[in-house]
Coordinates of C-alpha atoms in Angstrom, one line a residue:
Chain O
M328 CA 270.8 138.8 171.5
S329 CA 270.1 138.3 175.0
E330 CA 267.0 140.3 174.4
L331 CA 265.9 137.8 171.8
Q332 CA 266.6 134.8 174.1
E333 CA 264.6 136.2 176.8
R334 CA 261.5 135.9 174.5
G335 CA 261.9 132.3 174.4
I336 CA 262.3 129.7 171.8
E337 CA 259.6 129.4 169.1
I338 CA 261.2 126.6 166.7
Q339 CA 263.6 123.8 167.8
I340 CA 265.4 122.0 165.1
R341 CA 267.3 118.9 166.3
D342 CA 269.6 116.5 164.1
L343 CA 267.4 117.3 161.3
G344 CA 268.3 115.4 157.8
V345 CA 266.4 115.2 154.5
T346 CA 267.2 112.5 152.0
F347 CA 265.7 112.6 148.4
Q348 CA 265.8 109.9 145.8
D349 CA 266.8 111.1 142.3
N350 CA 265.5 109.8 139.1
A351 CA 268.1 107.0 138.9
G352 CA 267.0 105.9 142.5
H353 CA 270.0 107.2 144.2
D354 CA 269.8 108.8 147.7
V355 CA 270.8 112.6 147.6
Q356 CA 271.3 114.1 151.2
A357 CA 269.6 117.6 150.9
L358 CA 270.1 118.1 154.6
T359 CA 272.1 116.5 157.4
G360 CA 272.7 117.1 161.1
V361 CA 270.9 120.5 161.3
N362 CA 270.6 121.8 165.0
F363 CA 269.6 125.2 166.0
D364 CA 266.9 127.3 167.6
I365 CA 264.6 130.2 166.2
Y366 CA 263.6 132.7 168.9
K367 CA 260.2 134.2 169.1
G368 CA 259.7 137.5 167.1
E369 CA 263.0 136.9 165.5
F370 CA 264.0 137.7 161.9
I371 CA 266.3 134.9 160.9
S372 CA 267.8 134.4 157.5
L373 CA 268.8 130.8 155.9
L374 CA 271.7 131.8 153.6
G375 CA 273.5 129.7 151.1
P376 CA 274.3 128.8 147.7
S377 CA 271.9 126.7 145.5
G378 CA 271.9 123.1 146.6
C379 CA 272.7 124.0 150.2
G380 CA 269.2 122.8 151.3
K381 CA 267.9 126.2 152.5
T382 CA 264.5 125.8 150.8
T383 CA 264.3 122.2 151.9
L384 CA 264.8 123.4 155.5
L385 CA 262.1 126.1 155.1
R386 CA 259.7 123.3 153.5
T387 CA 260.3 121.1 156.3
I388 CA 259.5 123.7 158.9
A389 CA 256.2 124.4 157.0
D390 CA 255.3 120.6 156.9
L391 CA 255.5 120.9 153.1
Q392 CA 258.4 118.3 153.2
E393 CA 258.9 115.2 155.7
P394 CA 262.3 115.1 157.6
T395 CA 264.0 111.8 157.1
E396 CA 265.8 112.2 160.5
G397 CA 265.6 114.3 163.3
T398 CA 262.6 116.6 164.5
V399 CA 261.4 119.9 164.2
R400 CA 259.2 121.4 167.2
I401 CA 257.2 124.6 167.0
S402 CA 256.1 125.8 170.4
G403 CA 256.3 122.0 171.5
M404 CA 254.1 120.9 168.6
T405 CA 254.8 119.3 165.1
P406 CA 254.9 121.3 162.1
K407 CA 251.9 119.4 161.1
E408 CA 249.8 120.4 164.0
I409 CA 250.7 124.1 163.5
R410 CA 250.0 123.8 159.7
L411 CA 246.5 122.5 160.5
Q412 CA 245.9 125.2 163.0
Q413 CA 246.8 127.8 160.0
K414 CA 249.5 129.6 161.6
F415 CA 251.9 129.7 158.9
G416 CA 252.2 132.5 156.3
F417 CA 254.4 131.2 153.3
V418 CA 255.7 133.5 150.7
F419 CA 257.1 131.6 147.7
Q420 CA 259.7 132.5 145.2
Q421 CA 256.7 133.4 142.7
P422 CA 253.7 135.6 143.7
V423 CA 251.3 132.6 143.0
L424 CA 248.2 135.0 142.5
F425 CA 245.3 133.4 141.0
D426 CA 244.7 135.2 137.7
W427 CA 240.7 135.0 137.9
R428 CA 240.6 136.9 141.3
T429 CA 241.1 140.5 141.6
V430 CA 244.0 141.7 143.8
K431 CA 241.6 142.0 146.8
K432 CA 240.0 138.7 146.3
N433 CA 243.5 137.2 146.1
V434 CA 244.4 138.6 149.5
E435 CA 241.0 137.3 150.7
L436 CA 241.7 133.8 149.6
P437 CA 243.3 132.3 153.0
L438 CA 240.6 134.0 154.9
E439 CA 238.0 132.5 152.8
I440 CA 239.4 129.0 153.4
M441 CA 239.3 130.0 157.2
Y442 CA 235.6 130.7 157.0
Q443 CA 235.8 134.3 158.1
S444 CA 232.8 136.4 157.4
K445 CA 232.4 138.4 154.3
E446 CA 232.7 142.0 156.2
D447 CA 235.9 140.6 158.1
R448 CA 237.5 139.3 155.1
S449 CA 236.9 142.6 153.1
K450 CA 238.1 144.8 156.1
R451 CA 241.2 142.8 156.5
A452 CA 242.0 142.7 152.9
D453 CA 241.7 146.5 152.7
E454 CA 243.9 147.0 155.8
M455 CA 246.7 144.8 154.2
L456 CA 246.7 146.4 150.9
E457 CA 246.8 149.8 152.5
M458 CA 249.9 148.5 154.4
V459 CA 251.7 147.5 151.1
G460 CA 250.7 150.6 149.4
L461 CA 248.1 149.0 146.9
K462 CA 245.0 150.4 148.0
N463 CA 244.1 151.8 144.8
F464 CA 244.7 148.5 143.0
S465 CA 242.2 146.3 144.9
D466 CA 240.0 145.8 141.8
H467 CA 242.8 145.1 139.4
F468 CA 243.9 141.8 138.1
P469 CA 247.2 140.3 138.7
R470 CA 248.2 140.5 135.1
Q471 CA 247.9 144.3 135.3
L472 CA 250.4 144.8 137.9
S473 CA 254.3 144.7 137.7
G474 CA 256.2 141.9 139.4
G475 CA 257.1 144.0 142.3
M476 CA 253.5 144.9 142.8
Q477 CA 252.3 141.2 142.6
Q478 CA 255.1 140.3 145.2
R479 CA 253.5 142.9 147.4
V480 CA 250.1 141.4 147.0
N481 CA 251.7 138.1 147.9
I482 CA 253.1 139.7 151.2
A483 CA 249.9 141.2 152.0
R484 CA 248.1 137.8 151.6
A485 CA 250.9 136.2 153.7
F486 CA 250.2 138.7 156.7
G487 CA 246.4 138.8 156.1
I488 CA 246.0 135.6 158.1
R489 CA 247.9 137.0 161.2
P490 CA 250.3 134.1 161.1
E491 CA 252.5 133.2 164.1
I492 CA 255.5 132.4 161.8
L493 CA 256.2 133.9 158.4
L494 CA 258.3 131.7 156.0
M495 CA 259.7 133.5 153.1
D496 CA 261.6 131.6 150.2
E497 CA 263.7 134.1 148.2
P498 CA 260.7 136.3 147.9
F499 CA 262.7 139.3 146.1
S500 CA 265.3 137.2 144.0
A501 CA 263.4 137.9 140.8
L502 CA 262.9 141.6 141.4
D503 CA 265.3 144.5 140.3
E504 CA 267.5 146.4 142.8
F505 CA 265.3 149.5 143.3
T506 CA 262.1 147.4 143.7
K507 CA 264.0 145.0 146.2
E508 CA 265.3 147.8 148.4
K509 CA 261.7 149.4 148.6
L510 CA 260.3 146.1 149.6
H511 CA 263.0 145.4 152.2
E512 CA 262.1 148.5 154.0
D513 CA 258.3 147.7 153.8
L514 CA 259.0 144.2 155.1
L515 CA 261.0 145.5 158.1
R516 CA 258.2 148.0 158.9
I517 CA 255.6 145.6 158.6
W518 CA 257.6 143.1 160.7
R519 CA 257.9 145.7 163.5
Q520 CA 254.2 146.4 163.3
T521 CA 253.4 142.9 163.8
N522 CA 256.1 141.3 165.7
K523 CA 255.9 137.8 164.1
T524 CA 258.9 135.4 163.7
I525 CA 260.1 135.6 160.1
V526 CA 262.5 132.8 158.6
F527 CA 263.8 134.3 155.3
V528 CA 265.6 132.2 152.7
T529 CA 268.1 133.9 150.5
H530 CA 271.3 133.5 148.4
N531 CA 272.2 137.2 148.7
I532 CA 274.6 138.1 151.6
Q533 CA 273.8 141.9 151.6
E534 CA 270.0 141.1 151.7
A535 CA 270.6 138.8 154.8
V536 CA 272.8 141.1 156.6
F537 CA 270.4 144.2 156.2
L538 CA 267.3 142.3 157.2
S539 CA 268.2 139.8 159.9
D540 CA 268.7 139.4 163.5
R541 CA 270.6 136.3 162.9
I542 CA 272.0 134.6 159.7
C543 CA 272.1 130.8 159.4
V544 CA 275.1 129.9 156.8
L545 CA 274.3 126.8 155.1
S546 CA 276.9 124.9 152.8
P547 CA 276.2 122.5 150.2
H548 CA 276.9 118.8 149.3
P549 CA 275.5 117.6 151.5
G550 CA 273.5 120.6 152.9
R551 CA 274.5 121.4 156.5
L552 CA 274.6 124.4 159.1
S553 CA 278.1 125.9 159.0
A554 CA 277.7 128.9 161.3
I555 CA 275.2 131.2 162.8
V556 CA 276.1 135.0 162.5
D557 CA 274.6 137.6 164.9
V558 CA 274.0 140.8 163.2
D559 CA 274.3 143.5 165.7
L560 CA 273.4 146.6 163.4
P561 CA 270.9 148.9 165.3
R562 CA 267.1 148.7 164.5
P563 CA 265.3 150.2 162.6
R564 CA 267.5 149.6 159.7
T565 CA 268.0 152.3 157.1
L566 CA 269.5 152.0 153.6
E567 CA 272.4 154.3 154.7
M568 CA 273.6 151.6 157.2
K569 CA 274.6 149.6 153.8
E570 CA 277.3 152.1 153.5
S571 CA 278.5 151.6 157.0
P572 CA 281.9 150.0 157.8
R573 CA 280.0 147.5 160.3
F574 CA 277.9 146.5 157.5
T575 CA 280.8 145.7 155.2
E576 CA 282.6 143.9 158.1
L577 CA 279.5 141.8 158.7
V578 CA 279.3 140.9 154.9
Y579 CA 283.0 139.8 154.9
E580 CA 282.3 137.8 158.2
V581 CA 279.4 135.9 156.7
R582 CA 281.5 135.1 153.4
G583 CA 284.2 133.9 155.4
K584 CA 281.8 131.3 157.1
F585 CA 281.1 129.2 154.0
E586 CA 283.0 126.0 154.0
G587 CA 286.0 126.3 151.9
G588 CA 286.1 130.1 152.5
S589 CA 284.5 131.0 149.2
V590 CA 281.4 130.3 147.3
Chain V
M124 CA 271.7 173.9 110.2
T125 CA 271.0 171.2 108.0
Q126 CA 267.9 169.1 108.9
K127 CA 267.9 165.5 107.9
R128 CA 265.3 164.9 105.5
K129 CA 262.9 162.1 106.3
R130 CA 262.7 159.3 103.7
P131 CA 259.2 158.9 102.5
K132 CA 257.6 155.5 103.3
S133 CA 256.7 153.1 100.6
L134 CA 253.1 152.2 100.1
Y135 CA 253.8 148.6 101.2
Q136 CA 255.3 150.0 104.4
R137 CA 252.5 152.4 104.9
I138 CA 249.9 149.4 104.6
K139 CA 252.0 147.2 106.8
E140 CA 252.1 149.5 109.6
N141 CA 248.6 150.7 109.6
T142 CA 246.6 148.7 112.1
K143 CA 243.3 149.9 110.8
I144 CA 244.0 148.6 107.3
Q145 CA 245.3 145.4 109.1
T146 CA 242.2 144.5 111.1
S147 CA 239.8 145.3 108.4
A148 CA 241.9 143.2 106.0
T149 CA 241.2 140.1 108.1
V150 CA 237.4 140.9 107.4
I151 CA 237.5 142.0 103.9
L152 CA 239.8 139.3 102.3
P153 CA 237.8 136.2 103.4
V154 CA 234.7 138.1 102.3
L155 CA 236.2 138.9 98.8
L156 CA 236.9 135.3 98.6
G157 CA 233.4 134.3 99.4
V158 CA 232.1 136.8 96.6
V159 CA 234.6 135.4 94.0
I160 CA 233.2 131.8 94.6
V161 CA 229.5 133.2 94.6
V162 CA 230.3 134.8 91.1
L163 CA 232.3 131.8 89.7
W164 CA 229.3 129.5 90.9
Q165 CA 226.4 131.6 89.7
T166 CA 228.1 132.1 86.3
Q167 CA 228.7 128.5 85.9
T168 CA 232.4 128.9 85.7
L169 CA 232.7 126.5 88.4
H170 CA 230.8 123.8 86.5
H171 CA 233.2 124.1 83.4
L172 CA 236.2 123.9 85.9
F173 CA 235.1 120.8 87.3
R174 CA 233.2 119.4 84.4
T175 CA 229.9 118.9 86.1
D176 CA 226.3 120.3 85.3
T177 CA 223.6 122.5 87.0
F178 CA 221.9 119.1 87.9
T179 CA 224.6 117.8 90.3
L180 CA 225.8 121.3 91.2
P181 CA 222.6 123.4 91.3
L182 CA 223.1 127.2 91.0
L183 CA 223.0 129.3 94.2
D184 CA 219.5 130.9 93.6
R185 CA 218.1 127.6 93.0
I186 CA 219.3 126.1 96.3
G187 CA 218.2 129.5 98.0
S188 CA 214.6 129.2 96.7
I189 CA 214.4 125.6 97.7
L190 CA 215.9 126.6 101.2
F191 CA 213.0 129.3 101.6
D192 CA 210.2 127.1 100.0
N193 CA 210.9 124.2 102.6
I194 CA 211.8 126.1 105.5
D195 CA 209.3 124.4 107.8
K196 CA 210.5 120.9 106.9
I197 CA 214.1 121.9 107.1
W198 CA 213.6 123.7 110.6
E199 CA 212.0 120.5 111.8
N200 CA 215.2 118.5 110.6
V201 CA 217.5 121.0 112.2
V202 CA 215.7 120.8 115.5
A203 CA 216.0 117.1 115.4
T204 CA 219.7 117.4 114.5
M205 CA 220.6 119.9 117.1
V206 CA 218.7 118.0 119.9
V207 CA 220.8 115.1 119.3
A208 CA 224.2 117.2 119.1
L209 CA 223.3 119.4 122.2
A210 CA 222.2 116.6 124.3
G211 CA 225.2 114.4 123.3
L212 CA 227.5 117.6 123.9
G213 CA 226.0 118.5 127.1
L214 CA 225.9 114.8 128.6
G215 CA 229.3 113.8 127.0
S216 CA 231.1 116.9 128.4
L217 CA 229.7 116.3 131.8
L218 CA 230.7 112.7 131.7
G219 CA 234.1 113.8 130.4
Y220 CA 234.6 116.4 133.3
G221 CA 233.6 113.9 135.7
I222 CA 236.2 111.5 134.5
A223 CA 238.9 114.2 134.4
M224 CA 237.8 114.8 138.1
L225 CA 238.3 111.5 139.2
A226 CA 241.7 111.2 137.4
A227 CA 242.8 114.5 138.8
L228 CA 241.6 113.7 142.5
C229 CA 242.3 110.0 142.7
P230 CA 244.7 109.1 139.9
K231 CA 244.8 105.5 140.8
I232 CA 241.2 104.8 139.7
G233 CA 240.6 107.8 137.2
K234 CA 243.8 107.8 135.1
G235 CA 242.6 104.4 133.7
G236 CA 239.3 106.1 132.7
L237 CA 240.9 108.7 130.7
S238 CA 242.7 106.1 128.7
V239 CA 239.5 104.0 128.1
I240 CA 237.6 107.3 127.0
G241 CA 240.6 108.2 124.7
A242 CA 240.6 104.7 123.2
F243 CA 236.8 104.9 122.5
A244 CA 237.1 108.4 120.8
S245 CA 239.7 107.0 118.4
I246 CA 237.0 104.7 116.9
P247 CA 235.7 106.5 113.7
V248 CA 232.0 107.6 113.9
V249 CA 231.1 105.6 110.9
A250 CA 232.1 102.4 112.8
L251 CA 230.5 103.5 116.0
A252 CA 227.2 104.7 114.8
P253 CA 225.9 101.1 113.4
V254 CA 227.4 99.3 116.6
M255 CA 225.2 101.9 118.6
N256 CA 222.2 101.3 116.7
N257 CA 222.4 97.4 117.5
W258 CA 223.1 98.2 121.0
T259 CA 220.2 100.3 121.6
R260 CA 217.7 98.0 119.8
D261 CA 215.9 97.0 123.0
I262 CA 215.6 100.2 124.8
S263 CA 212.3 101.2 123.5
D264 CA 209.5 100.2 121.3
I265 CA 209.3 103.5 119.6
A266 CA 211.8 103.6 116.6
S267 CA 212.2 107.4 116.8
V268 CA 213.3 107.1 120.6
R269 CA 215.8 104.3 120.3
S270 CA 217.2 105.9 117.2
M271 CA 217.6 109.1 119.1
V272 CA 219.3 107.4 121.9
A273 CA 221.8 105.8 119.6
K274 CA 222.8 108.9 118.0
I275 CA 223.1 110.8 121.3
L276 CA 225.3 108.1 122.6
V277 CA 227.7 108.4 119.6
V278 CA 228.0 112.1 120.1
M279 CA 228.5 111.6 124.0
L280 CA 231.6 109.5 123.4
V281 CA 233.1 112.1 121.0
A282 CA 232.2 114.9 123.3
A283 CA 233.3 113.2 126.5
A284 CA 236.9 112.1 125.1
N285 CA 237.5 115.9 124.1
M286 CA 236.2 117.2 127.5
G287 CA 238.0 114.5 129.7
L288 CA 241.6 115.0 128.1
N289 CA 241.3 118.9 128.2
A290 CA 239.7 119.4 131.5
Y291 CA 242.3 116.8 133.2
R292 CA 244.9 119.2 132.0
G293 CA 243.0 122.2 133.3
L294 CA 242.7 120.5 136.7
T295 CA 246.3 119.5 137.0
E296 CA 248.5 122.0 135.2
L297 CA 248.6 124.6 137.8
K298 CA 250.9 127.5 138.4
P299 CA 253.9 126.3 140.4
Y300 CA 253.6 126.3 144.2
S301 CA 249.8 126.9 143.9
M302 CA 249.2 123.5 145.5
D303 CA 251.9 124.2 148.1
L304 CA 250.1 127.6 148.9
M305 CA 246.8 125.8 149.5
A306 CA 248.5 123.2 151.7
T307 CA 250.1 125.9 154.0
Y308 CA 246.5 127.3 154.6
A309 CA 245.6 123.5 155.5
A310 CA 242.9 123.8 152.8
K311 CA 240.7 120.7 152.4
K312 CA 240.6 118.7 149.2
R313 CA 237.2 119.9 148.4
T314 CA 238.3 123.6 148.9
T315 CA 241.3 123.2 146.9
F316 CA 239.3 121.9 143.9
L317 CA 236.7 124.6 144.3
K318 CA 239.0 127.6 144.8
L319 CA 242.0 126.5 142.6
Q320 CA 241.4 123.6 140.2
L321 CA 238.0 124.3 139.2
P322 CA 238.6 127.9 138.1
N323 CA 242.0 127.0 136.5
S324 CA 240.1 124.7 134.4
V325 CA 237.6 127.0 133.0
P326 CA 239.7 128.3 129.9
Y327 CA 240.4 124.4 129.1
I328 CA 236.7 123.6 129.0
F329 CA 236.5 126.2 126.2
V330 CA 239.5 124.7 124.4
A331 CA 237.5 121.5 124.6
L332 CA 234.1 123.1 123.4
K333 CA 235.8 124.9 120.5
V334 CA 236.4 121.5 119.1
S335 CA 233.4 119.7 120.5
V336 CA 230.7 122.0 119.4
P337 CA 231.5 121.7 115.6
A338 CA 232.3 117.9 116.2
S339 CA 228.9 117.2 117.8
I340 CA 227.1 118.6 115.0
M341 CA 229.1 116.6 112.5
T342 CA 229.0 113.5 114.5
A343 CA 225.1 113.9 114.8
I344 CA 224.9 114.4 111.0
V345 CA 227.0 111.4 110.2
S346 CA 225.2 109.1 112.7
E347 CA 221.9 110.0 111.1
Y348 CA 223.1 108.4 108.2
F349 CA 223.1 105.0 109.7
A350 CA 220.0 105.6 112.2
E351 CA 216.8 103.5 111.9
Y352 CA 214.4 106.4 112.1
I353 CA 214.6 108.7 109.1
I354 CA 215.0 112.4 110.4
G355 CA 217.7 115.0 110.8
V356 CA 219.7 117.3 108.4
G357 CA 222.3 114.5 107.7
R358 CA 219.5 112.0 106.8
Q359 CA 217.9 114.4 104.4
I360 CA 221.3 114.9 102.6
R361 CA 221.6 111.3 102.1
E362 CA 217.9 110.7 101.2
N363 CA 217.8 113.3 98.6
I364 CA 221.1 112.2 97.1
V365 CA 219.6 108.8 96.8
L366 CA 216.5 110.1 95.2
S367 CA 218.9 112.3 92.9
Q368 CA 217.2 115.4 94.3
Y369 CA 220.4 117.3 94.2
S370 CA 219.1 120.8 94.7
T371 CA 217.1 119.6 97.8
A372 CA 220.4 117.8 99.2
W373 CA 222.5 121.0 98.5
A374 CA 219.9 123.0 100.4
Y375 CA 220.4 120.7 103.6
I376 CA 224.2 120.9 103.0
A377 CA 223.9 124.5 103.2
T378 CA 221.7 124.4 106.2
A379 CA 224.3 122.1 107.9
C380 CA 227.2 124.7 107.2
I381 CA 224.9 127.6 108.8
M382 CA 224.3 125.3 111.7
G383 CA 227.9 124.9 112.3
V384 CA 228.9 128.5 111.9
V385 CA 226.0 129.8 114.1
S386 CA 226.9 127.5 117.1
Y387 CA 230.5 128.2 116.9
V388 CA 229.6 132.1 117.0
A389 CA 227.3 131.3 119.8
L390 CA 230.1 129.7 121.6
M391 CA 232.6 132.5 121.0
I392 CA 230.2 135.1 122.4
V393 CA 229.6 133.0 125.7
Q394 CA 233.4 132.5 125.8
S395 CA 234.3 136.2 125.4
I396 CA 231.7 137.1 128.4
L397 CA 232.8 134.3 130.7
L398 CA 236.6 134.3 130.2
R399 CA 236.9 138.0 130.5
K400 CA 238.7 137.7 133.8
Y401 CA 241.1 135.3 132.3
H402 CA 242.8 137.4 129.7

């Protein structure tokens, strides 16, 4: 932990609250009174059941959602400033690949938006596809790939722009266990290579423990931060660690943090 | 060891499971129906059935020979009708797409435009055509020109409504999160339109054209009935029926059918080339 803190704070969240209006015009509090910091280069998970506001929190960091109260500061700037500087990589629940573009062209999309030259784009896309193990599929169309492969393309696209901060919203929740475990290892490897800050939303306790440095446990109605748990498993993480007593202890510890004791 | 004997498949099952037979059946059956109708027509069985005579419903060989004998004159009328249909289709589709763009990019102004164009399209062609004739009276001193403008305007309205409503869906019915994705890259409105909405709308453009292409030819033909200047396939059908030259009228009806089928097939070919990426 102390090693993390030495790197400095990247994202500062203060008294954050988000209120929506439902169809009947009533106010619904999605998030209230959220306070915490995210360190540079950290892998942090936002964990909680549905309705706890974890996705709302992630979208607020990415400037896809305006806070109703409080502030988010990223390296001293507003989320909007960071977004306009194109420093976010966002991985959505679904791959969101464009059907009319090949796999490679999909990875190149954000680079096109950033006006990078054709050669640079092509080179970078090749690198990224190599990294996620899809080099031989660059000329395929998304519909020709399995769900897991599509999510890999999604990750390649997100890392392709060399984002400062990577925001991931339940990226693996639609995948089977085998594919998920493979992608967990891939993601950790890529994260080690690139050293970026990752904010990872999930509702899966094991997933959060396996991947994260720290876990923010959120509780619903209204969405709020109940606890932050440090995960002291050594890095690099391996699948065998899931069998270790420490892993099980951590899972129990995290489960105990949900308000009311159970979910 | 006793081996389980395989039950032989019935003829029906074998036909049902054979994909080769299935695909050829979709070609053979319609062709067979056509052949049956031709035989019934040519042997005058149809005439007995509908209590008519070879004067009102001429035999096919007679219609065919008239078609070939008058091919130059028929071609002249085909060109006149196709110019109206294609000009109206092109201009109308562009107008429709423009309104759809406006509606998708600035809903406050554009959505009203969609409603207006939808309302216009629900007016029947037989009502629109004479109105357009009146409106365009002062456009030119030459009857053929102002007549052409009137006909094109009618086709335009039909095509514009069709394209407008479909293209709007293509520009707005996007994959979930794709707008958010563009937002995270801080993409400009123009970039989002060119890289996401425009390509997304391409299949919808073809949905519109599949209806618009035959509808434009039909609309052109019907609006010729009311036009001031006498030209076009539709107008020839009317003139010849008025003069009781049914064989010639039928030759033009056959021509109209061929025009519809040929243009639809052409559209399908273009679509299969352009939409390869989408399927």
